[in-house]
């Protein structure tokens, strides 16, 4: 096995694979490390994605999707249903999607090493210059050293590699959504994505039902990390399933978490970059990280390839990727973060009243803005909050 | 020394605990989460966020060395 590469990417999720694709296309010698034996398995994701966001980086192919939706249905705590027709919503099959992006990278000449975990970083004179690896499919496996000019960490929510490099990627409990999710059958409505809100259903989060085609759907819950202390998300989800989907069976189960804070202050070091969930490249309202992560991978890949060409792997050069991300996407993330903070504070009754008025709007001539009167009455500060979201 | 007790049969290896650990003493392998019990500060954040309750306070919880 070769021991020297231009770039080593840790993690073969969408962000990692796409960064490998961009750099390999630019002519770098790239290695992707994946700790699981198969790319795309296990899936730890709700699998919902926005088409507009996805098209910013990729040409979507139909085989990646489980179902194309007509829109979303938002259900308030007492059951008022607001339908939004929007062809932007789509549901991915992450097993196929992750594999497809990884294949793109491999087709450009990147090397993929599965069942191989990064256990540490090699540092020389303040510069990250390699990765310690271990094969996970062998017992008592030995550690190997691999050399790289730039290491790109895309190791997902746990983001341990970034912390080994000395960057602060620890999540605060209030800026983390803890999730549990089932793949279920006997889901009749395959045309809409459902979002259920409410403090009793999912404190500081929501329950989703995303259709996957056939009669299956991804049913999951995200609750804010500080609420998981008292009751676990899986208990909330079991309760939800018993109430709303009594005829469906659980086919598969997984748990996980999503960082819903702002992007890390610093995502680069000499010879080192962090991208994707690991760098908190996630939309704080939806908890979706694919679009932001792929964009981060695109920017990081370009900057890394340029650095290799110039032979300069200093933080000063790599930092350009972080600056570009903040300039192009940071603003939208900040807005979403403030919106999330507002939504967390709104009590259930106010959401109900707003949803009720929005439903009526469909039938009559109620002004769209007047639907938000109860919200403003309850919390006059919301006007200022919304003002802050947009300016 | 066991400040945090790890229950392997419940764990789904999602990495949530690793992401919130302030002193970064947890490491996920392919079968379990390894905890450096010596450097653990007993802050319990991993216990709070674990989605399947696979981490619980151990018998030496809160002890200083």
Coordinates of C-alpha atoms in Angstrom, one line a residue:
Chain A
X1 CA 0.0 0.0 0.0
X2 CA 1.2 3.5 -0.8
X3 CA 1.9 5.6 2.2
X4 CA 2.2 9.1 0.7
X5 CA -0.7 11.1 -0.6
X6 CA -1.4 14.8 -1.4
X7 CA -4.7 14.7 0.5
X8 CA -6.3 12.3 2.9
X9 CA -10.0 12.7 3.5
X10 CA -11.4 11.1 6.7
X11 CA -15.0 9.9 6.2
X12 CA -16.8 8.8 3.0
X13 CA -20.1 10.7 3.6
X14 CA -21.4 13.1 1.0
X15 CA -19.1 16.0 2.2
X16 CA -15.9 13.8 2.4
X17 CA -16.5 12.0 -0.9
X18 CA -17.3 15.2 -2.7
X19 CA -14.2 17.0 -1.4
X20 CA -12.2 13.9 -2.6
X21 CA -13.9 14.2 -6.0
X22 CA -13.1 17.9 -6.4
X23 CA -9.5 17.5 -5.4
X24 CA -8.9 14.3 -7.4
X25 CA -10.4 16.0 -10.5
X26 CA -7.9 18.8 -10.1
X27 CA -5.1 16.2 -10.3
X28 CA -4.2 15.6 -6.6
X29 CA -3.4 12.1 -5.3
X30 CA -6.3 11.5 -2.8
X31 CA -7.1 8.8 -0.3
X32 CA -10.5 8.4 1.3
X33 CA -10.7 6.6 4.7
X34 CA -14.0 5.0 5.7
X35 CA -14.3 3.1 9.0
X36 CA -17.3 1.0 7.9
X37 CA -16.9 -1.9 5.5
X38 CA -19.4 -0.4 3.0
X39 CA -19.9 3.2 2.0
X40 CA -23.4 4.5 2.8
X41 CA -24.2 1.8 5.4
X42 CA -25.4 2.4 8.1
X43 CA -27.7 5.3 7.2
X44 CA -27.9 7.9 10.0
X45 CA -30.2 10.5 8.4
X46 CA -33.8 11.6 7.9
X47 CA -32.9 11.6 4.2
X48 CA -35.0 14.7 3.3
X49 CA -33.2 17.3 1.1
X50 CA -34.0 20.4 -0.9
X51 CA -33.6 20.1 -4.7
X52 CA -32.6 23.7 -5.1
X53 CA -29.8 23.3 -2.6
X54 CA -28.6 20.0 -4.0
X55 CA -28.4 21.5 -7.5
X56 CA -25.9 24.1 -6.2
X57 CA -23.2 21.4 -6.4
X58 CA -24.6 18.3 -8.1
X59 CA -26.6 17.2 -11.1
X60 CA -29.3 15.2 -9.4
X61 CA -30.0 11.7 -10.8
X62 CA -33.4 10.0 -10.4
X63 CA -31.9 6.8 -9.0
X64 CA -30.8 8.7 -5.9
X65 CA -34.3 9.5 -4.7
X66 CA -36.7 7.4 -2.8
X67 CA -39.7 9.7 -3.6
X68 CA -40.3 13.1 -5.1
X69 CA -42.7 15.1 -3.0
X70 CA -45.4 17.5 -4.0
X71 CA -44.9 19.5 -0.9
X72 CA -44.8 19.4 2.9
X73 CA -47.5 19.3 5.5
X74 CA -46.9 21.0 8.8
X75 CA -49.0 19.7 11.7
X76 CA -49.4 21.9 14.8
X77 CA -49.6 20.4 18.3
X78 CA -53.4 20.1 18.3
X79 CA -53.6 18.8 14.8
X80 CA -54.1 21.8 12.6
X81 CA -52.6 21.0 9.2
X82 CA -50.9 23.5 7.0
X83 CA -50.1 22.2 3.5
X84 CA -47.3 23.9 1.5
X85 CA -47.1 22.9 -2.1
X86 CA -43.4 23.0 -3.0
X87 CA -41.6 20.7 -5.5
X88 CA -38.3 21.5 -3.8
X89 CA -38.8 18.7 -1.3
X90 CA -37.3 15.4 -2.1
X91 CA -36.3 12.3 -0.2
X92 CA -32.9 10.6 -0.9
X93 CA -31.9 7.1 -0.6
X94 CA -28.7 7.7 1.3
X95 CA -27.2 4.3 0.7
X96 CA -27.3 4.9 -3.0
X97 CA -26.5 8.6 -2.8
X98 CA -23.4 8.2 -0.6
X99 CA -22.1 5.4 -2.8
X100 CA -22.7 7.4 -6.0
X101 CA -20.7 10.4 -4.8
X102 CA -17.9 8.1 -3.6
X103 CA -17.9 6.4 -7.0
X104 CA -17.6 9.8 -8.6
X105 CA -14.4 10.4 -6.5
X106 CA -13.0 7.0 -7.3
X107 CA -13.7 7.5 -11.0
X108 CA -11.5 10.7 -10.9
X109 CA -8.6 8.6 -9.4
X110 CA -9.1 8.8 -5.7
X111 CA -8.3 5.7 -3.6
X112 CA -10.9 4.4 -1.2
X113 CA -9.9 2.5 1.8
X114 CA -12.8 0.9 3.7
X115 CA -12.8 -0.7 7.2
X116 CA -10.1 1.7 8.0
X117 CA -10.3 4.1 10.9
X118 CA -8.3 7.3 11.6
X119 CA -7.1 7.0 15.2
X120 CA -4.9 10.1 15.4
X121 CA -3.0 12.8 13.5
X122 CA 0.7 13.2 12.9
X123 CA 2.1 16.6 13.7
X124 CA 5.4 18.1 12.8
X125 CA 6.5 21.6 13.8
X126 CA 2.9 22.7 14.1
X127 CA 1.9 21.3 10.8
X128 CA -0.5 18.4 10.4
X129 CA 1.3 16.1 8.0
X130 CA -0.4 12.7 8.3
X131 CA -2.9 10.3 9.8
X132 CA -2.5 7.3 12.0
X133 CA -4.8 4.5 10.8
X134 CA -6.0 1.2 12.0
X135 CA -8.0 -1.5 10.1
X136 CA -11.3 -2.2 11.9
X137 CA -11.8 -5.6 10.4
X138 CA -8.8 -7.2 12.0
X139 CA -8.4 -8.2 15.6
X140 CA -5.4 -6.6 17.4
X141 CA -4.7 -4.5 14.3
X142 CA -1.6 -2.4 14.3
X143 CA -1.5 1.3 13.8
X144 CA 0.0 2.6 10.5
X145 CA 1.2 6.0 9.6
X146 CA 0.2 7.6 6.4
X147 CA 1.7 10.9 5.1
X148 CA -0.4 13.7 3.6
X149 CA 0.2 17.3 2.7
X150 CA -3.4 18.2 3.7
X151 CA -5.8 16.2 5.9
X152 CA -9.6 16.9 5.4
X153 CA -11.7 15.7 8.3
X154 CA -15.3 14.9 7.4
X155 CA -15.9 12.4 10.2
X156 CA -19.4 13.5 11.0
X157 CA -21.1 14.7 14.1
X158 CA -18.6 13.3 16.6
X159 CA -15.9 15.4 15.1
X160 CA -13.2 13.8 17.1
X161 CA -10.4 14.4 14.6
X162 CA -11.0 18.2 14.7
X163 CA -10.6 18.2 18.4
X164 CA -7.4 16.1 18.1
X165 CA -6.1 18.9 15.9
X166 CA -6.9 21.4 18.6
X167 CA -10.0 23.0 17.1
X168 CA -13.0 23.4 19.4
X169 CA -15.8 21.3 17.8
X170 CA -17.6 20.3 21.1
X171 CA -21.4 20.8 20.8
X172 CA -23.3 22.6 23.5
X173 CA -26.4 20.6 24.6
X174 CA -28.8 23.3 23.4
X175 CA -27.1 23.3 20.0
X176 CA -27.5 19.6 19.4
X177 CA -30.6 17.7 18.2
X178 CA -30.7 14.1 19.4
X179 CA -32.5 11.9 16.9
X180 CA -34.1 8.5 16.6
X181 CA -35.6 7.2 13.5
X182 CA -37.5 4.2 12.1
X183 CA -38.0 2.9 8.6
X184 CA -41.6 1.8 8.6
X185 CA -44.1 0.2 6.2
X186 CA -47.8 0.8 5.5
X187 CA -47.4 4.5 5.0
X188 CA -50.3 5.5 2.6
X189 CA -49.4 9.1 1.7
X190 CA -46.2 8.9 -0.4
X191 CA -46.6 12.5 -1.8
X192 CA -46.0 14.7 1.1
X193 CA -43.4 15.1 3.8
X194 CA -44.9 15.5 7.2
X195 CA -43.6 17.6 10.1
X196 CA -45.2 17.3 13.5
X197 CA -44.4 19.9 16.1
X198 CA -45.3 20.4 19.8
X199 CA -43.6 20.3 23.2
X200 CA -45.3 17.0 24.0
X201 CA -44.5 15.4 20.7
X202 CA -40.9 16.6 20.3
X203 CA -39.5 19.3 22.7
X204 CA -37.3 21.7 20.8
X205 CA -37.6 19.7 17.6
X206 CA -40.0 17.9 15.3
X207 CA -41.2 14.5 14.2
X208 CA -40.8 13.8 10.5
X209 CA -42.4 11.4 8.1
X210 CA -40.5 11.3 4.8
X211 CA -41.8 8.8 2.1
X212 CA -39.2 6.5 0.7
X213 CA -41.3 5.0 -2.1
X214 CA -43.3 1.7 -2.1
X215 CA -45.3 1.9 1.1
X216 CA -42.2 2.8 3.2
X217 CA -41.2 5.9 5.0
X218 CA -38.5 7.3 7.2
X219 CA -40.2 8.2 10.5
X220 CA -38.0 10.0 12.9
X221 CA -37.7 12.5 15.7
X222 CA -35.2 15.2 16.7
X223 CA -35.3 16.7 20.2
X224 CA -33.0 19.3 21.7
X225 CA -30.0 17.8 23.6
X226 CA -30.9 19.4 26.9
X227 CA -34.4 17.8 26.8
X228 CA -33.0 14.3 26.1
X229 CA -31.9 14.4 29.8
X230 CA -35.4 13.7 31.0
X231 CA -36.8 11.4 28.3
X232 CA -35.0 9.8 25.5
X233 CA -36.0 10.5 21.8
X234 CA -36.7 6.8 21.2
X235 CA -39.5 7.0 23.9
X236 CA -41.0 10.0 22.3
X237 CA -40.9 8.3 18.9
X238 CA -42.5 5.1 20.2
X239 CA -45.3 7.1 21.7
X240 CA -45.8 9.0 18.4
X241 CA -45.8 5.8 16.4
X242 CA -48.4 4.2 18.7
X243 CA -50.7 7.3 18.4
X244 CA -50.4 8.3 14.8
X245 CA -49.2 5.2 12.9
X246 CA -50.7 2.2 14.8
X247 CA -50.8 -0.1 11.7
X248 CA -47.2 0.4 10.6
X249 CA -44.4 -2.0 11.4
X250 CA -40.8 -1.0 12.3
X251 CA -38.4 -2.4 9.7
X252 CA -35.2 -0.7 10.7
X253 CA -34.1 1.5 13.6
X254 CA -31.2 4.0 14.1
X255 CA -30.3 6.8 16.4
X256 CA -27.9 9.7 16.0
X257 CA -27.6 13.5 16.4
X258 CA -27.2 16.7 14.4
X259 CA -25.3 19.8 15.4
X260 CA -27.7 22.8 15.1
X261 CA -25.4 25.5 16.3
X262 CA -23.4 28.0 14.2
X263 CA -20.4 27.0 12.2
X264 CA -17.1 26.5 14.2
X265 CA -15.2 29.8 14.6
X266 CA -12.1 28.1 13.1
X267 CA -12.2 25.2 10.7
X268 CA -8.7 25.1 9.4
X269 CA -5.2 24.7 10.7
X270 CA -1.8 24.3 9.1
X271 CA -2.3 21.3 6.8
X272 CA -5.8 20.5 8.1
X273 CA -9.4 21.3 7.2
X274 CA -12.8 20.3 8.7
X275 CA -16.0 20.0 6.6
X276 CA -19.6 18.8 6.9
X277 CA -21.3 17.9 10.1
X278 CA -18.0 17.8 11.8
X279 CA -17.6 21.6 11.2
X280 CA -21.3 22.2 12.1
X281 CA -22.2 22.9 8.4
X282 CA -25.9 22.3 9.1
X283 CA -29.1 24.4 8.7
X284 CA -30.2 24.9 12.4
X285 CA -33.9 25.0 11.6
X286 CA -34.3 21.9 9.5
X287 CA -31.2 20.0 10.7
X288 CA -30.3 19.3 7.1
X289 CA -26.6 19.2 6.4
X290 CA -26.3 17.8 2.9
X291 CA -26.5 21.1 1.0
X292 CA -24.2 23.0 3.4
X293 CA -21.8 20.1 3.6
X294 CA -21.5 19.7 -0.2
X295 CA -20.9 23.4 -0.6
X296 CA -18.2 23.3 2.1
X297 CA -16.7 20.3 0.3
X298 CA -16.7 22.2 -3.0
X299 CA -15.0 25.3 -1.5
X300 CA -12.5 23.2 0.6
X301 CA -11.7 21.0 -2.4
X302 CA -10.9 24.0 -4.6
X303 CA -8.7 25.6 -2.0
X304 CA -6.9 22.4 -1.1
X305 CA -6.2 21.7 -4.8
X306 CA -4.8 25.2 -5.2
X307 CA -2.7 24.8 -2.1
X308 CA -1.2 21.5 -3.4
X309 CA -0.4 23.2 -6.7
X310 CA 1.4 26.1 -5.0
X311 CA 3.0 23.9 -2.3
X312 CA 1.7 26.1 0.5
X313 CA -0.4 24.2 3.1
X314 CA -0.4 27.0 5.7
X315 CA -3.5 27.9 7.7
X316 CA -3.4 31.3 6.0
X317 CA -4.1 29.7 2.6
X318 CA -6.5 27.0 3.7
X319 CA -8.5 29.6 5.7
X320 CA -9.8 31.0 2.4
X321 CA -12.2 28.1 2.3
X322 CA -13.7 29.0 5.6
X323 CA -14.0 32.6 4.6
X324 CA -15.7 31.7 1.4
X325 CA -18.2 29.5 3.2
X326 CA -19.0 32.2 5.7
X327 CA -19.4 34.8 3.0
X328 CA -21.7 32.7 0.8
X329 CA -23.6 30.5 3.3
X330 CA -22.8 31.9 6.8
X331 CA -25.5 34.6 6.5
X332 CA -28.2 32.1 5.7
X333 CA -27.1 29.9 8.6
X334 CA -27.1 32.8 11.0
X335 CA -30.6 33.7 10.0
X336 CA -31.8 30.1 10.4
X337 CA -30.1 30.0 13.8
X338 CA -32.0 33.1 15.0
X339 CA -35.2 31.7 13.6
X340 CA -34.6 28.4 15.5
X341 CA -34.0 30.4 18.7
X342 CA -37.4 32.2 18.2
X343 CA -39.3 29.0 17.3
X344 CA -37.9 27.2 20.4
X345 CA -39.5 29.9 22.6
X346 CA -43.0 29.9 21.0
X347 CA -45.5 28.0 23.1
X348 CA -47.8 25.3 21.6
X349 CA -51.0 27.3 21.9
X350 CA -49.6 30.1 19.8
X351 CA -48.4 27.7 17.1
X352 CA -52.0 26.2 17.1
X353 CA -53.6 29.6 16.7
X354 CA -51.3 30.6 13.9
X355 CA -51.8 27.2 12.1
X356 CA -55.6 27.6 12.5
X357 CA -55.5 31.0 10.9
X358 CA -53.3 29.8 8.1
X359 CA -55.7 27.0 7.4
X360 CA -58.6 29.4 7.1
X361 CA -56.6 31.5 4.7
X362 CA -56.8 28.8 2.2
X363 CA -60.6 28.9 2.1
X364 CA -61.3 32.6 2.6
X365 CA -59.7 35.9 2.1
X366 CA -57.8 36.2 5.3
X367 CA -54.6 38.1 4.9
X368 CA -51.4 36.0 5.1
X369 CA -49.8 38.3 7.6
X370 CA -52.9 38.4 9.9
X371 CA -52.3 34.7 10.6
X372 CA -49.4 35.8 12.8
X373 CA -51.4 38.1 15.0
X374 CA -51.6 35.7 17.9
X375 CA -47.8 35.2 17.7
X376 CA -47.2 38.9 17.9
X377 CA -49.7 39.4 20.6
X378 CA -48.1 36.7 22.7
X379 CA -44.6 37.9 22.2
X380 CA -44.3 41.5 20.8
X381 CA -40.6 40.9 20.8
X382 CA -41.1 38.5 17.9
X383 CA -41.3 41.5 15.5
X384 CA -37.8 42.5 16.6
X385 CA -36.6 38.9 16.4
X386 CA -37.9 38.5 12.8
X387 CA -36.4 41.9 12.0
X388 CA -33.0 40.6 13.2
X389 CA -33.4 37.4 11.2
X390 CA -33.5 39.3 8.0
X391 CA -31.2 42.3 8.7
Chain B
X1 CA -12.3 3.6 38.3
X2 CA -15.7 3.9 36.6
X3 CA -17.1 7.4 36.5
X4 CA -19.3 6.6 33.5
X5 CA -20.7 3.1 32.9
X6 CA -21.1 2.0 29.3
X7 CA -23.8 -0.6 28.4
X8 CA -22.7 -2.1 25.2
X9 CA -25.9 -4.0 24.5
X10 CA -27.9 -0.8 24.2
X11 CA -25.3 1.2 22.2
X12 CA -26.0 1.9 18.5
X13 CA -22.5 3.6 17.9
X14 CA -24.0 6.9 16.8
X15 CA -21.2 9.1 18.2
X16 CA -23.5 11.6 20.0
X17 CA -21.6 11.2 23.3
X18 CA -18.3 11.8 21.6
X19 CA -19.6 15.1 20.0
X20 CA -20.5 16.6 23.4
X21 CA -17.6 15.5 25.5
X22 CA -15.7 18.6 26.7
X23 CA -12.4 16.9 27.6
X24 CA -12.6 14.7 24.5
X25 CA -12.0 11.5 26.5
X26 CA -14.4 9.2 24.5
X27 CA -13.4 7.2 21.5
X28 CA -15.8 5.2 19.4
X29 CA -14.4 1.9 18.0
X30 CA -16.4 -0.5 15.8
X31 CA -18.0 -2.3 18.7
X32 CA -18.0 0.1 21.7
X33 CA -17.3 3.5 23.1
X34 CA -14.0 3.6 25.1
X35 CA -13.9 6.1 27.9
X36 CA -10.7 7.4 29.5
X37 CA -12.1 7.2 33.0
X38 CA -9.1 8.9 34.5
X39 CA -9.5 12.2 32.6
X40 CA -13.3 12.1 32.6
X41 CA -14.7 15.2 34.5
X42 CA -18.0 13.5 35.4
X43 CA -19.9 16.3 33.7
X44 CA -22.6 13.8 32.6
X45 CA -23.3 15.4 29.2
X46 CA -22.9 12.1 27.4
X47 CA -25.4 10.6 29.9
X48 CA -27.9 13.3 29.1
X49 CA -27.7 13.2 25.3
X50 CA -27.3 9.4 24.7
X51 CA -30.5 8.6 22.6
X52 CA -30.7 5.0 23.9
X53 CA -29.5 5.5 27.5
X54 CA -26.4 3.4 26.9
X55 CA -24.4 5.6 29.3
X56 CA -25.1 5.9 33.0
X57 CA -23.2 7.3 36.0
X58 CA -20.8 4.7 37.3
X59 CA -19.9 3.9 40.9
X60 CA -17.1 6.3 41.0
X61 CA -19.1 9.2 39.5
X62 CA -18.0 12.6 40.7
X63 CA -14.8 11.3 42.4
X64 CA -11.6 13.3 42.0
X65 CA -8.2 11.7 41.6

